[in-house]
mmCIF file of C-alpha atoms in Angstrom:
data_model
loop_
_atom_site.group_PDB
_atom_site.id
_atom_site.type_symbol
_atom_site.label_atom_id
_atom_site.label_comp_id
_atom_site.label_asym_id
_atom_site.label_seq_id
_atom_site.Cartn_x
_atom_site.Cartn_y
_atom_site.Cartn_z
ATOM 1 C CA MET A 1 -12.271 28.799 -3.243
ATOM 2 C CA GLY A 2 -13.914 27.201 0.223
ATOM 3 C CA LYS A 3 -14.911 23.640 -0.466
ATOM 4 C CA HIS A 4 -12.170 23.468 -3.180
ATOM 5 C CA LEU A 5 -8.533 20.816 -2.505
ATOM 6 C CA ALA A 6 -5.859 21.783 -4.697
ATOM 7 C CA VAL A 7 -3.535 20.041 -6.271
ATOM 8 C CA VAL A 8 -0.189 21.286 -6.726
ATOM 9 C CA LEU A 9 1.860 19.789 -10.514
ATOM 10 C CA LYS A 10 5.240 18.585 -9.501
ATOM 11 C CA ASN A 11 6.022 19.058 -13.579
ATOM 12 C CA PRO A 12 3.891 21.932 -15.085
ATOM 13 C CA GLU A 13 5.962 21.577 -18.140
ATOM 14 C CA ARG A 14 4.037 17.878 -18.412
ATOM 15 C CA ILE A 15 0.615 19.297 -18.486
ATOM 16 C CA GLN A 16 -0.370 18.735 -21.534
ATOM 17 C CA GLU A 17 0.596 15.468 -21.867
ATOM 18 C CA LEU A 18 -0.936 14.564 -18.278
ATOM 19 C CA PHE A 19 -4.335 15.987 -19.453
ATOM 20 C CA GLY A 20 -4.294 15.355 -23.341
ATOM 21 C CA ALA A 21 -4.010 17.771 -25.922
ATOM 22 C CA ASN A 22 -6.939 19.908 -25.610
ATOM 23 C CA ASP A 23 -7.278 18.728 -21.985
ATOM 24 C CA GLY A 24 -9.023 15.698 -24.034
ATOM 25 C CA ASN A 25 -8.488 13.675 -20.901
ATOM 26 C CA LEU A 26 -9.963 15.854 -18.643
ATOM 27 C CA SER A 27 -13.428 14.274 -18.505
ATOM 28 C CA VAL A 28 -11.613 11.259 -17.738
ATOM 29 C CA PHE A 29 -10.008 12.458 -14.288
ATOM 30 C CA GLU A 30 -14.125 13.970 -13.965
ATOM 31 C CA ASP A 31 -15.513 11.024 -14.424
ATOM 32 C CA LEU A 32 -13.632 8.310 -12.308
ATOM 33 C CA LEU A 33 -12.844 10.862 -9.670
ATOM 34 C CA GLY A 34 -16.630 12.197 -9.590
ATOM 35 C CA VAL A 35 -15.271 15.393 -9.194
ATOM 36 C CA ARG A 36 -14.856 19.086 -12.022
ATOM 37 C CA LEU A 37 -11.725 20.172 -12.006
ATOM 38 C CA TYR A 38 -10.312 23.323 -12.645
ATOM 39 C CA PHE A 39 -7.095 24.327 -13.307
ATOM 40 C CA GLN A 40 -4.901 27.543 -12.200
ATOM 41 C CA GLY A 41 -1.234 27.750 -12.967
ATOM 42 C CA ASN A 42 0.513 24.845 -11.424
ATOM 43 C CA GLN A 43 -2.227 23.802 -9.350
ATOM 44 C CA VAL A 44 -5.691 21.482 -10.198
ATOM 45 C CA TYR A 45 -8.849 22.071 -8.077
ATOM 46 C CA LEU A 46 -11.083 19.627 -7.234
ATOM 47 C CA ASP A 47 -15.093 20.730 -6.794
ATOM 48 C CA SER A 48 -14.501 18.884 -3.669
ATOM 49 C CA ASN A 49 -13.721 18.774 -0.008
ATOM 50 C CA ASP A 50 -13.235 14.713 -0.204
ATOM 51 C CA LYS A 51 -9.671 14.641 0.912
ATOM 52 C CA ASP A 52 -9.607 11.020 0.401
ATOM 53 C CA LYS A 53 -10.467 11.764 -3.226
ATOM 54 C CA ARG A 54 -7.136 14.530 -3.387
ATOM 55 C CA ILE A 55 -4.878 11.299 -2.243
ATOM 56 C CA LEU A 56 -6.098 9.124 -5.363
ATOM 57 C CA PHE A 57 -6.080 11.897 -7.853
ATOM 58 C CA GLU A 58 -2.201 12.756 -6.548
ATOM 59 C CA ARG A 59 -1.086 8.803 -6.205
ATOM 60 C CA ILE A 60 -2.847 8.740 -10.215
ATOM 61 C CA LEU A 61 -0.741 11.933 -11.468
ATOM 62 C CA GLY A 62 2.399 10.454 -9.825
ATOM 63 C CA GLU A 63 1.731 6.987 -11.932
ATOM 64 C CA LEU A 64 1.240 8.954 -14.757
ATOM 65 C CA GLU A 65 4.115 10.725 -14.592
ATOM 66 C CA ASP A 66 6.032 7.603 -14.192
ATOM 67 C CA HIS A 67 4.669 6.230 -17.237
ATOM 68 C CA ILE A 68 5.372 9.101 -19.324
ATOM 69 C CA THR A 69 9.172 9.117 -18.209
ATOM 70 C CA LEU A 70 9.023 5.480 -19.523
ATOM 71 C CA GLY A 71 7.604 7.066 -22.906
ATOM 72 C CA GLN A 72 4.214 6.298 -22.569
ATOM 73 C CA ILE A 73 1.524 9.069 -23.362
ATOM 74 C CA PRO A 74 -1.484 8.892 -20.714
ATOM 75 C CA GLY A 75 -4.905 8.217 -23.079
ATOM 76 C CA PRO A 76 -8.438 7.279 -21.016
ATOM 77 C CA ASP A 77 -7.221 3.582 -21.614
ATOM 78 C CA LEU A 78 -4.103 3.899 -19.430
ATOM 79 C CA ILE A 79 -5.725 6.651 -16.977
ATOM 80 C CA ARG A 80 -8.572 4.180 -15.963
ATOM 81 C CA ALA A 81 -6.452 1.448 -16.004
ATOM 82 C CA VAL A 82 -3.862 3.424 -13.051
ATOM 83 C CA TYR A 83 -7.552 4.549 -11.421
ATOM 84 C CA ARG A 84 -8.652 1.006 -11.227
ATOM 85 C CA THR A 85 -5.354 -0.547 -9.841
ATOM 86 C CA LEU A 86 -5.024 1.970 -6.810
ATOM 87 C CA ASN A 87 -8.555 2.331 -6.282
ATOM 88 C CA THR A 88 -9.131 -1.973 -5.744
ATOM 89 C CA ASP A 89 -5.552 -3.434 -4.973
ATOM 90 C CA LYS A 90 -3.982 -0.715 -3.216
ATOM 91 C CA GLY A 91 -1.821 -0.111 -5.388
ATOM 92 C CA GLU A 92 -0.124 -3.196 -6.248
ATOM 93 C CA GLY A 93 -0.698 -3.436 -9.711
ATOM 94 C CA ALA A 94 0.040 -0.363 -10.319
ATOM 95 C CA GLU A 95 3.744 -1.396 -10.454
ATOM 96 C CA LEU A 96 3.035 -3.737 -12.594
ATOM 97 C CA LEU A 97 1.593 -1.897 -15.255
ATOM 98 C CA LYS A 98 4.939 0.014 -15.379
ATOM 99 C CA ASP A 99 6.884 -3.444 -15.386
ATOM 100 C CA THR A 100 5.445 -4.595 -18.920
ATOM 101 C CA CYS A 101 6.814 -2.569 -21.284
ATOM 102 C CA VAL A 102 7.608 -4.675 -24.723
ATOM 103 C CA ILE A 103 11.017 -3.601 -26.348
ATOM 104 C CA ILE A 104 11.432 -4.759 -29.558
ATOM 105 C CA PRO A 105 14.734 -5.159 -31.271
ATOM 106 C CA GLY A 106 14.622 -2.444 -34.582
ATOM 107 C CA GLY A 107 10.864 -2.063 -33.878
ATOM 108 C CA LEU A 108 8.677 0.993 -34.664
ATOM 109 C CA LYS A 109 7.364 1.641 -31.142
ATOM 110 C CA LYS A 110 7.438 0.367 -27.643
ATOM 111 C CA VAL A 111 4.269 -2.116 -26.356
ATOM 112 C CA PHE A 112 2.450 -1.226 -22.689
ATOM 113 C CA ALA A 113 -0.597 -3.264 -20.896
ATOM 114 C CA ARG A 114 -3.201 -0.602 -21.510
ATOM 115 C CA SER A 115 -5.021 -2.395 -18.324
ATOM 116 C CA TYR A 116 -4.531 -4.555 -15.772
ATOM 117 C CA ARG A 117 -5.288 -7.730 -16.968
ATOM 118 C CA GLN A 118 -2.966 -7.133 -19.983
ATOM 119 C CA ALA A 119 -0.267 -6.447 -17.871
ATOM 120 C CA LEU A 120 -0.911 -9.826 -16.221
ATOM 121 C CA TYR A 121 -0.963 -11.355 -19.485
ATOM 122 C CA LEU A 122 2.542 -9.582 -20.862
ATOM 123 C CA LYS A 123 4.000 -11.151 -17.538
ATOM 124 C CA ALA A 124 2.343 -14.977 -18.071
ATOM 125 C CA ILE A 125 3.711 -14.538 -21.600
ATOM 126 C CA GLU A 126 7.034 -13.608 -20.304
ATOM 127 C CA THR A 127 7.557 -16.207 -17.438
ATOM 128 C CA THR A 128 4.932 -19.680 -19.554
ATOM 129 C CA ASP A 129 5.237 -21.789 -21.654
ATOM 130 C CA LEU A 130 1.736 -21.746 -23.149
ATOM 131 C CA VAL A 131 -0.421 -19.421 -21.972
ATOM 132 C CA PHE A 132 -4.437 -19.163 -23.185
ATOM 133 C CA SER A 133 -6.010 -15.641 -23.697
ATOM 134 C CA ILE A 134 -9.551 -15.621 -23.452
ATOM 135 C CA GLY A 135 -11.457 -12.528 -23.799
ATOM 136 C CA PRO A 136 -14.260 -10.150 -26.467
ATOM 137 C CA ALA A 137 -12.815 -8.541 -29.805
ATOM 138 C CA GLY A 138 -10.190 -5.648 -29.015
ATOM 139 C CA THR A 139 -8.594 -6.449 -25.806
ATOM 140 C CA GLY A 140 -5.372 -6.862 -27.436
ATOM 141 C CA LYS A 141 -4.894 -10.701 -26.901
ATOM 142 C CA THR A 142 -3.738 -11.339 -30.820
ATOM 143 C CA TYR A 143 -1.596 -7.623 -30.539
ATOM 144 C CA LEU A 144 -0.158 -8.383 -27.380
ATOM 145 C CA ALA A 145 0.788 -11.545 -27.912
ATOM 146 C CA VAL A 146 2.949 -10.614 -31.605
ATOM 147 C CA ALA A 147 4.328 -7.883 -29.709
ATOM 148 C CA GLN A 148 6.146 -10.958 -27.706
ATOM 149 C CA ALA A 149 6.894 -13.063 -29.934
ATOM 150 C CA LEU A 150 8.807 -10.686 -32.436
ATOM 151 C CA LYS A 151 10.852 -9.612 -29.453
ATOM 152 C CA SER A 152 11.769 -13.334 -28.647
ATOM 153 C CA VAL A 153 13.283 -13.926 -32.396
ATOM 154 C CA LEU A 154 14.460 -10.544 -33.046
ATOM 155 C CA SER A 155 16.336 -10.945 -29.502
ATOM 156 C CA ARG A 156 17.304 -14.366 -30.724
ATOM 157 C CA SER A 157 15.887 -16.141 -28.105
ATOM 158 C CA ARG A 158 13.685 -18.250 -30.047
ATOM 159 C CA ARG A 159 15.177 -19.097 -33.560
ATOM 160 C CA LYS A 160 10.898 -19.034 -35.388
ATOM 161 C CA LEU A 161 7.664 -17.544 -35.231
ATOM 162 C CA ILE A 162 5.049 -19.267 -36.437
ATOM 163 C CA LEU A 163 1.625 -18.067 -36.427
ATOM 164 C CA THR A 164 -1.843 -20.059 -37.053
ATOM 165 C CA ARG A 165 -5.548 -20.226 -36.977
ATOM 166 C CA PRO A 166 -8.306 -22.718 -37.951
ATOM 167 C CA VAL A 167 -9.422 -21.700 -41.269
ATOM 168 C CA VAL A 168 -13.444 -21.653 -40.303
ATOM 169 C CA GLU A 169 -16.037 -19.747 -42.760
ATOM 170 C CA ALA A 170 -18.553 -16.957 -40.448
ATOM 171 C CA GLY A 171 -21.033 -17.149 -43.019
ATOM 172 C CA GLU A 172 -18.805 -17.693 -46.369
ATOM 173 C CA ASN A 173 -18.180 -21.061 -47.608
ATOM 174 C CA LEU A 174 -14.174 -20.980 -48.817
ATOM 175 C CA GLY A 175 -14.969 -22.832 -52.137
ATOM 176 C CA PHE A 176 -17.448 -19.184 -53.584
ATOM 177 C CA LEU A 177 -14.110 -17.583 -53.118
ATOM 178 C CA PRO A 178 -12.018 -16.675 -55.906
ATOM 179 C CA GLY A 179 -8.363 -17.616 -56.655
ATOM 180 C CA ASP A 180 -6.300 -20.603 -55.698
ATOM 181 C CA LEU A 181 -6.200 -22.145 -51.921
ATOM 182 C CA GLU A 182 -3.333 -19.932 -50.908
ATOM 183 C CA GLN A 183 -5.329 -16.560 -52.256
ATOM 184 C CA LYS A 184 -8.428 -17.886 -50.314
ATOM 185 C CA ILE A 185 -6.806 -18.671 -46.945
ATOM 186 C CA SER A 186 -4.908 -15.026 -46.767
ATOM 187 C CA PRO A 187 -7.765 -12.811 -45.418
ATOM 188 C CA TYR A 188 -7.701 -15.155 -42.814
ATOM 189 C CA LEU A 189 -4.072 -14.595 -41.837
ATOM 190 C CA ARG A 190 -4.784 -10.663 -42.877
ATOM 191 C CA PRO A 191 -5.581 -10.432 -38.950
ATOM 192 C CA LEU A 192 -1.913 -11.159 -38.346
ATOM 193 C CA TYR A 193 -0.016 -9.555 -40.667
ATOM 194 C CA ASP A 194 -2.263 -6.450 -39.443
ATOM 195 C CA ALA A 195 -0.523 -6.503 -36.432
ATOM 196 C CA MET A 196 3.287 -7.586 -37.137
ATOM 197 C CA GLU A 197 2.909 -4.520 -39.492
ATOM 198 C CA ALA A 198 2.384 -2.847 -36.709
ATOM 199 C CA PHE A 199 5.399 -3.154 -34.649
ATOM 200 C CA ILE A 200 8.407 -3.807 -37.682
ATOM 201 C CA PRO A 201 9.211 -1.970 -41.025
ATOM 202 C CA PRO A 202 7.373 -3.819 -43.525
ATOM 203 C CA GLU A 203 11.158 -4.543 -45.198
ATOM 204 C CA ALA A 204 11.776 -6.065 -42.020
ATOM 205 C CA LEU A 205 8.659 -8.008 -42.285
ATOM 206 C CA ARG A 206 9.302 -9.439 -45.783
ATOM 207 C CA ARG A 207 13.082 -10.577 -44.603
ATOM 208 C CA LEU A 208 12.114 -12.316 -41.563
ATOM 209 C CA GLU A 209 9.460 -14.282 -44.174
ATOM 210 C CA GLU A 210 12.475 -14.637 -46.734
ATOM 211 C CA ASN A 211 14.170 -16.685 -44.498
ATOM 212 C CA ARG A 212 11.459 -18.194 -43.531
ATOM 213 C CA ILE A 213 11.725 -16.674 -39.404
ATOM 214 C CA ILE A 214 8.156 -16.263 -40.083
ATOM 215 C CA GLU A 215 5.739 -18.684 -40.386
ATOM 216 C CA ILE A 216 2.013 -17.856 -41.281
ATOM 217 C CA ALA A 217 -0.573 -21.123 -42.290
ATOM 218 C CA PRO A 218 -3.514 -22.174 -41.504
ATOM 219 C CA LEU A 219 -3.590 -24.552 -38.550
ATOM 220 C CA ALA A 220 -4.436 -27.833 -40.888
ATOM 221 C CA TYR A 221 -0.891 -27.602 -41.900
ATOM 222 C CA MET A 222 0.602 -28.257 -38.061
ATOM 223 C CA ARG A 223 -0.395 -31.957 -38.537
ATOM 224 C CA GLY A 224 2.807 -34.104 -38.090
ATOM 225 C CA ARG A 225 5.024 -31.530 -37.379
ATOM 226 C CA THR A 226 7.160 -31.395 -33.821
ATOM 227 C CA LEU A 227 7.533 -27.502 -33.222
ATOM 228 C CA SER A 228 10.824 -27.096 -31.783
ATOM 229 C CA GLU A 229 12.660 -23.561 -30.449
ATOM 230 C CA CYS A 230 9.741 -21.695 -31.810
ATOM 231 C CA PHE A 231 7.641 -19.046 -30.666
ATOM 232 C CA VAL A 232 3.959 -20.108 -31.800
ATOM 233 C CA ILE A 233 0.609 -18.512 -31.918
ATOM 234 C CA LEU A 234 -2.734 -20.081 -32.837
ATOM 235 C CA ASP A 235 -5.168 -16.929 -32.977
ATOM 236 C CA GLU A 236 -8.921 -17.127 -32.798
ATOM 237 C CA ALA A 237 -9.153 -20.874 -31.335
ATOM 238 C CA GLN A 238 -12.498 -20.799 -30.419
ATOM 239 C CA ASN A 239 -13.131 -22.286 -34.166
ATOM 240 C CA THR A 240 -11.089 -25.290 -33.056
ATOM 241 C CA SER A 241 -12.698 -28.455 -32.693
ATOM 242 C CA LYS A 242 -11.732 -30.787 -29.444
ATOM 243 C CA GLU A 243 -9.521 -33.120 -32.113
ATOM 244 C CA GLN A 244 -7.670 -29.773 -33.684
ATOM 245 C CA MET A 245 -6.778 -28.380 -29.903
ATOM 246 C CA LYS A 246 -5.699 -32.092 -28.809
ATOM 247 C CA MET A 247 -3.423 -32.062 -32.725
ATOM 248 C CA PHE A 248 -1.922 -28.334 -32.360
ATOM 249 C CA LEU A 249 -0.926 -28.433 -28.361
ATOM 250 C CA THR A 250 1.105 -32.143 -29.343
ATOM 251 C CA ARG A 251 2.789 -30.236 -31.782
ATOM 252 C CA LEU A 252 5.002 -28.577 -29.231
ATOM 253 C CA GLY A 253 8.313 -29.714 -29.063
ATOM 254 C CA GLU A 254 11.518 -28.389 -26.630
ATOM 255 C CA GLY A 255 12.290 -24.796 -26.132
ATOM 256 C CA THR A 256 9.000 -23.963 -27.644
ATOM 257 C CA GLN A 257 6.933 -21.265 -26.041
ATOM 258 C CA ALA A 258 3.007 -21.189 -27.618
ATOM 259 C CA VAL A 259 0.364 -18.669 -26.837
ATOM 260 C CA VAL A 260 -3.120 -19.336 -27.639
ATOM 261 C CA THR A 261 -5.956 -16.767 -28.257
ATOM 262 C CA GLY A 262 -9.364 -16.807 -28.671
ATOM 263 C CA ASP A 263 -13.017 -14.800 -27.903
ATOM 264 C CA ILE A 264 -15.368 -17.887 -26.757
ATOM 265 C CA THR A 265 -18.315 -15.454 -27.417
ATOM 266 C CA GLN A 266 -17.823 -15.609 -31.492
ATOM 267 C CA ILE A 267 -17.520 -19.426 -32.568
ATOM 268 C CA ASP A 268 -18.147 -20.021 -35.910
ATOM 269 C CA LEU A 269 -18.091 -23.256 -35.536
ATOM 270 C CA PRO A 270 -21.075 -25.743 -37.078
ATOM 271 C CA LYS A 271 -24.038 -26.267 -34.230
ATOM 272 C CA ARG A 272 -22.943 -29.484 -31.943
ATOM 273 C CA LYS A 273 -19.202 -29.227 -32.816
ATOM 274 C CA LEU A 274 -18.202 -28.676 -29.976
ATOM 275 C CA SER A 275 -14.874 -25.441 -29.566
ATOM 276 C CA GLY A 276 -11.677 -26.844 -28.546
ATOM 277 C CA LEU A 277 -11.118 -23.981 -26.436
ATOM 278 C CA LEU A 278 -14.010 -24.218 -24.425
ATOM 279 C CA ASP A 279 -12.984 -27.904 -24.117
ATOM 280 C CA VAL A 280 -9.747 -27.426 -22.850
ATOM 281 C CA ILE A 281 -10.368 -24.903 -20.317
ATOM 282 C CA SER A 282 -11.723 -27.745 -17.774
ATOM 283 C CA ILE A 283 -8.872 -30.067 -18.929
ATOM 284 C CA LEU A 284 -5.773 -27.873 -18.701
ATOM 285 C CA LYS A 285 -7.077 -25.339 -15.924
ATOM 286 C CA PRO A 286 -5.621 -27.669 -13.154
ATOM 287 C CA ILE A 287 -2.268 -28.083 -14.660
ATOM 288 C CA ARG A 288 0.183 -25.229 -12.805
ATOM 289 C CA GLU A 289 2.328 -24.903 -15.476
ATOM 290 C CA ILE A 290 0.203 -23.562 -18.013
ATOM 291 C CA GLU A 291 -1.551 -19.516 -17.290
ATOM 292 C CA PHE A 292 -4.864 -18.680 -18.465
ATOM 293 C CA VAL A 293 -5.327 -15.396 -18.863
ATOM 294 C CA PHE A 294 -9.210 -14.136 -19.178
ATOM 295 C CA LEU A 295 -9.588 -10.586 -20.465
ATOM 296 C CA GLU A 296 -12.713 -8.406 -19.900
ATOM 297 C CA GLU A 297 -14.755 -5.875 -21.258
ATOM 298 C CA GLU A 298 -12.808 -3.491 -19.588
ATOM 299 C CA ASP A 299 -9.495 -3.986 -21.289
ATOM 300 C CA VAL A 300 -11.365 -3.079 -24.794
ATOM 301 C CA VAL A 301 -9.163 -1.007 -26.215
ATOM 302 C CA ARG A 302 -10.218 0.021 -29.812
ATOM 303 C CA ASN A 303 -12.356 2.501 -30.326
ATOM 304 C CA PRO A 304 -14.121 3.325 -26.935
ATOM 305 C CA LEU A 305 -17.415 2.436 -29.211
ATOM 306 C CA VAL A 306 -16.135 -1.671 -29.138
ATOM 307 C CA ARG A 307 -16.052 -1.412 -25.213
ATOM 308 C CA LYS A 308 -20.184 -0.518 -25.395
ATOM 309 C CA ILE A 309 -20.946 -2.667 -27.772
ATOM 310 C CA VAL A 310 -19.721 -5.787 -25.564
ATOM 311 C CA ARG A 311 -21.250 -4.450 -22.808
ATOM 312 C CA ALA A 312 -24.641 -4.116 -24.503
ATOM 313 C CA TYR A 313 -24.379 -7.801 -26.567
ATOM 314 C CA GLU A 314 -23.368 -9.359 -22.575
ATOM 315 C CA ALA A 315 -26.231 -7.524 -21.313
ATOM 316 C CA ASN A 316 -28.649 -9.250 -24.126
ATOM 317 C CA GLN A 317 -27.192 -12.783 -23.299
ATOM 318 C CA GLU A 318 -27.787 -12.695 -19.320
ATOM 319 C CA ASP A 319 -31.494 -11.587 -20.528
#
């Protein structure tokens, strides 16, 4: 093995956690490092004589072991995130990745950032009363906001969680859907329920709704209200008008925290009607007390195919 460099695993019992079932993570390490890897006992050999790659590989493994200690099993997204933070910013983001675990009281699981920008997003929610999260589908905008919101209300730092979104048809008119108004609106609010059901047991969710600790409503129902001591999430904000966005932002009362999420590449408003989310970026960006977090294609954590779809659409727009 003349040109092979070896990395000794400090904790060989963690090989399966580091490299995944059937060594499923091995190809991820190989793609990132640009070298073949081989196991022999408690050592991993790099098919390379590049000492910088060996040092980087050792650092990646060390960071991943820290994540395992915290309760996060490495997968491709986390491995790529650790690689990027170590390879692009001298490791300053690696600590942030480990410091953004969300623990929901009575929740089903811990929630971790799976990219550096997701970690920035969670940190912004922890430290800022108004956060805008803008990015393509699958980047965790709603998922992470709901996790932080449930943590907030279940730890009683906020008295109520309000989730809202505009009801805008994407090619199908509400009037043609069966049922009363509540039944027509339900499909629009389903993604918010999906997110909550991923974090807390169904009976806990029902209890919170029955006690009016969680409220889910269309954005139109927010007019005239003052929301105090709440955690508020405005989802799908790209489909708000300028007037709706201003109306929502002026509802925020004392002790309230708000997260606004949206994907500016999927606007369903009528043509020639400006999105309130696009409008608000230029208006509010100068205000230091407001955070804007822009998530990108590499932050997509759904099926890997979604990342490729997002990339393909972006490339088509550039053409």
